CSV table of C-alpha atoms in Angstrom, one decimal:
chain,number,residue,atom,x,y,z
A,1,UNK,CA,105.7,162.6,90.1
A,2,UNK,CA,105.3,159.3,91.8
A,3,UNK,CA,102.6,157.8,89.1
A,4,UNK,CA,101.6,154.2,90.6
A,5,UNK,CA,101.5,150.9,88.1
A,6,UNK,CA,101.0,147.1,89.0
A,7,UNK,CA,104.4,145.6,90.5
A,8,UNK,CA,103.8,142.0,88.8
A,9,UNK,CA,104.0,144.9,85.2
A,10,UNK,CA,108.4,144.4,86.2
A,11,UNK,CA,108.2,140.5,88.8
A,12,UNK,CA,106.9,138.7,85.6
A,13,UNK,CA,109.8,139.9,83.7
A,14,UNK,CA,113.6,138.7,83.5
A,15,UNK,CA,115.2,141.9,84.8
A,16,UNK,CA,117.8,142.3,87.3
A,17,UNK,CA,117.6,143.6,90.2
A,18,UNK,CA,120.5,145.0,92.6
A,19,UNK,CA,120.1,143.1,95.8
A,20,UNK,CA,121.7,146.0,99.0
A,21,UNK,CA,122.5,144.6,102.2
A,22,UNK,CA,124.9,145.7,105.0
A,23,UNK,CA,127.9,145.4,107.2
A,24,UNK,CA,129.6,147.5,109.3
A,25,UNK,CA,131.7,149.3,106.9
A,26,UNK,CA,128.6,150.6,105.0
A,27,UNK,CA,125.9,149.0,102.1
A,28,UNK,CA,126.4,146.4,99.7
A,29,UNK,CA,124.7,146.2,96.3
A,30,UNK,CA,125.3,142.6,94.1
A,31,UNK,CA,122.8,142.6,90.5
A,32,UNK,CA,121.0,139.1,90.9
A,33,UNK,CA,118.2,137.4,89.3
A,34,UNK,CA,115.0,136.8,90.5
A,35,UNK,CA,111.9,135.2,90.0
A,36,UNK,CA,108.5,136.0,91.5
A,37,UNK,CA,106.4,133.3,93.4
A,38,UNK,CA,104.8,132.9,96.1
A,39,UNK,CA,104.1,136.2,97.0
A,40,UNK,CA,108.1,136.2,97.7
A,41,UNK,CA,111.5,137.3,95.9
A,42,UNK,CA,113.2,135.2,95.6
A,43,UNK,CA,116.7,135.0,95.0
A,44,UNK,CA,120.1,132.7,93.5
A,45,UNK,CA,122.5,133.2,96.8
A,46,UNK,CA,125.1,129.8,97.6
A,47,UNK,CA,126.1,129.9,101.5
A,48,UNK,CA,129.7,131.0,101.2
A,49,UNK,CA,128.3,134.2,98.9
A,50,UNK,CA,128.3,137.5,100.2
A,51,UNK,CA,125.2,139.0,99.9
A,52,UNK,CA,124.3,135.2,102.3
A,53,UNK,CA,126.9,135.9,105.0
A,54,UNK,CA,125.7,140.0,105.3
A,55,UNK,CA,122.4,139.2,105.5
A,56,UNK,CA,123.1,135.7,108.3
A,57,UNK,CA,124.0,138.3,110.9
A,58,UNK,CA,121.6,141.4,109.8
A,59,UNK,CA,118.1,140.2,107.6
A,60,UNK,CA,117.3,143.9,106.7
A,61,UNK,CA,117.5,144.1,102.6
A,62,UNK,CA,116.5,146.6,100.2
A,63,UNK,CA,115.8,145.5,96.2
A,64,UNK,CA,115.4,148.0,93.3
A,65,UNK,CA,114.1,146.0,89.9
A,66,UNK,CA,113.5,148.3,87.0
A,67,UNK,CA,112.8,148.4,83.7
A,68,UNK,CA,114.0,151.1,80.8
A,69,UNK,CA,113.9,151.0,77.7
A,70,UNK,CA,115.2,153.9,75.9
A,71,UNK,CA,112.9,154.1,72.2
A,72,UNK,CA,109.6,153.8,74.2
A,73,UNK,CA,110.0,155.9,75.9
A,74,UNK,CA,109.2,153.7,79.4
A,75,UNK,CA,110.9,153.9,82.4
A,76,UNK,CA,109.4,151.6,85.2
A,77,UNK,CA,110.9,151.2,88.9
A,78,UNK,CA,109.9,149.0,92.3
A,79,UNK,CA,111.5,149.5,95.0
A,80,UNK,CA,111.2,146.2,98.1
A,81,UNK,CA,111.8,146.8,101.7
A,82,UNK,CA,112.1,144.2,104.0
A,83,UNK,CA,113.8,141.0,106.0
A,84,UNK,CA,115.4,138.0,104.1
A,85,UNK,CA,115.6,134.9,105.0
A,86,UNK,CA,118.8,132.1,103.5
A,87,UNK,CA,116.9,129.1,102.5
A,88,UNK,CA,118.0,125.5,101.5
A,89,UNK,CA,118.6,125.8,97.2
A,90,UNK,CA,115.1,124.3,95.1
A,91,UNK,CA,116.4,122.3,92.0
A,92,UNK,CA,112.8,122.3,90.5
A,93,UNK,CA,112.2,126.1,91.7
A,94,UNK,CA,116.1,126.9,90.4
A,95,UNK,CA,115.1,125.1,87.2
A,96,UNK,CA,112.2,127.1,87.2
A,97,UNK,CA,113.9,130.9,87.5
A,98,UNK,CA,116.8,129.6,84.8
A,99,UNK,CA,114.3,129.2,82.1
A,100,UNK,CA,112.7,132.4,83.0
A,101,UNK,CA,116.1,134.6,82.0
A,102,UNK,CA,117.9,131.1,79.5
A,103,UNK,CA,114.2,129.7,77.5
A,104,UNK,CA,112.2,127.4,77.9
A,105,UNK,CA,113.7,124.7,76.8
A,106,UNK,CA,116.7,123.1,78.9
A,107,UNK,CA,118.4,121.4,76.0
A,108,UNK,CA,119.0,125.3,74.2
A,109,UNK,CA,121.2,126.0,77.6
A,110,UNK,CA,124.6,126.7,77.0
A,111,UNK,CA,125.8,122.7,78.9
A,112,UNK,CA,128.9,124.2,80.4
A,113,UNK,CA,127.8,127.5,82.2
A,114,UNK,CA,124.6,125.2,83.6
A,115,UNK,CA,127.9,122.3,84.7
A,116,UNK,CA,129.6,125.2,86.8
A,117,UNK,CA,128.0,128.6,87.2
A,118,UNK,CA,125.0,127.4,87.4
A,119,UNK,CA,125.5,124.1,89.3
A,120,UNK,CA,121.3,123.3,90.1
A,121,UNK,CA,122.2,119.8,92.4
A,122,UNK,CA,125.2,122.1,94.7
A,123,UNK,CA,124.1,122.0,97.7
A,124,UNK,CA,125.7,125.0,98.8
A,125,UNK,CA,124.1,126.9,96.9
A,126,UNK,CA,121.3,129.6,98.3
A,127,UNK,CA,117.8,131.1,98.1
A,128,UNK,CA,117.7,134.4,99.5
A,129,UNK,CA,113.4,134.1,100.2
A,130,UNK,CA,112.0,138.5,100.8
A,131,UNK,CA,108.4,138.7,101.7
A,132,UNK,CA,108.5,142.2,101.6
A,133,UNK,CA,106.7,145.0,104.0
A,134,UNK,CA,107.3,147.8,101.4
A,135,UNK,CA,106.2,147.7,98.0
A,136,UNK,CA,107.1,151.0,95.2
A,137,UNK,CA,106.3,151.2,92.2
A,138,UNK,CA,107.5,154.8,90.5
A,139,UNK,CA,106.0,154.4,86.4
A,140,UNK,CA,108.3,157.6,84.8
A,141,UNK,CA,107.3,156.4,81.9
A,142,UNK,CA,107.2,160.5,80.1
A,143,UNK,CA,110.7,161.3,79.3
A,144,UNK,CA,109.3,161.5,75.7
A,145,UNK,CA,105.8,160.9,76.3
A,146,UNK,CA,105.7,163.5,78.8
A,147,UNK,CA,102.8,165.0,80.1
A,148,UNK,CA,101.6,161.5,78.7
A,149,UNK,CA,102.4,157.8,79.6
A,150,UNK,CA,104.4,156.0,77.4
A,151,UNK,CA,103.8,153.0,79.8
A,152,UNK,CA,100.6,151.5,79.6
């Protein structure tokens, strides 16, 4: 029972995306933070990161994002497919992504995380940019309320 929904219902939320890439031994999957801007999904990477290395060899990828709220009976699935490109980090976009996940006030962000992990100005940081060739949505928010949908 496929029931489509607007992708923005997922893309506007600070959820985890799963980036699937390929290598000789088979598919690989990585959880990533993302931001949707300019008609593209932007995901964090690093020049030495395994996802970046795999995409530089074979840019084909798939991204799955799921919004699950068991108590409310909401289950939305978004799938994106296409060829990704690896681009240099843009600190301004990175700050917008961090605001999505950490809140709008940079003064409230964990200084250790920002300096040691996020490393906003690290010249080795990379963006993985996907302009989807195909998009799939499925609203299965009927597991508590079926056949009626709990969302929207």
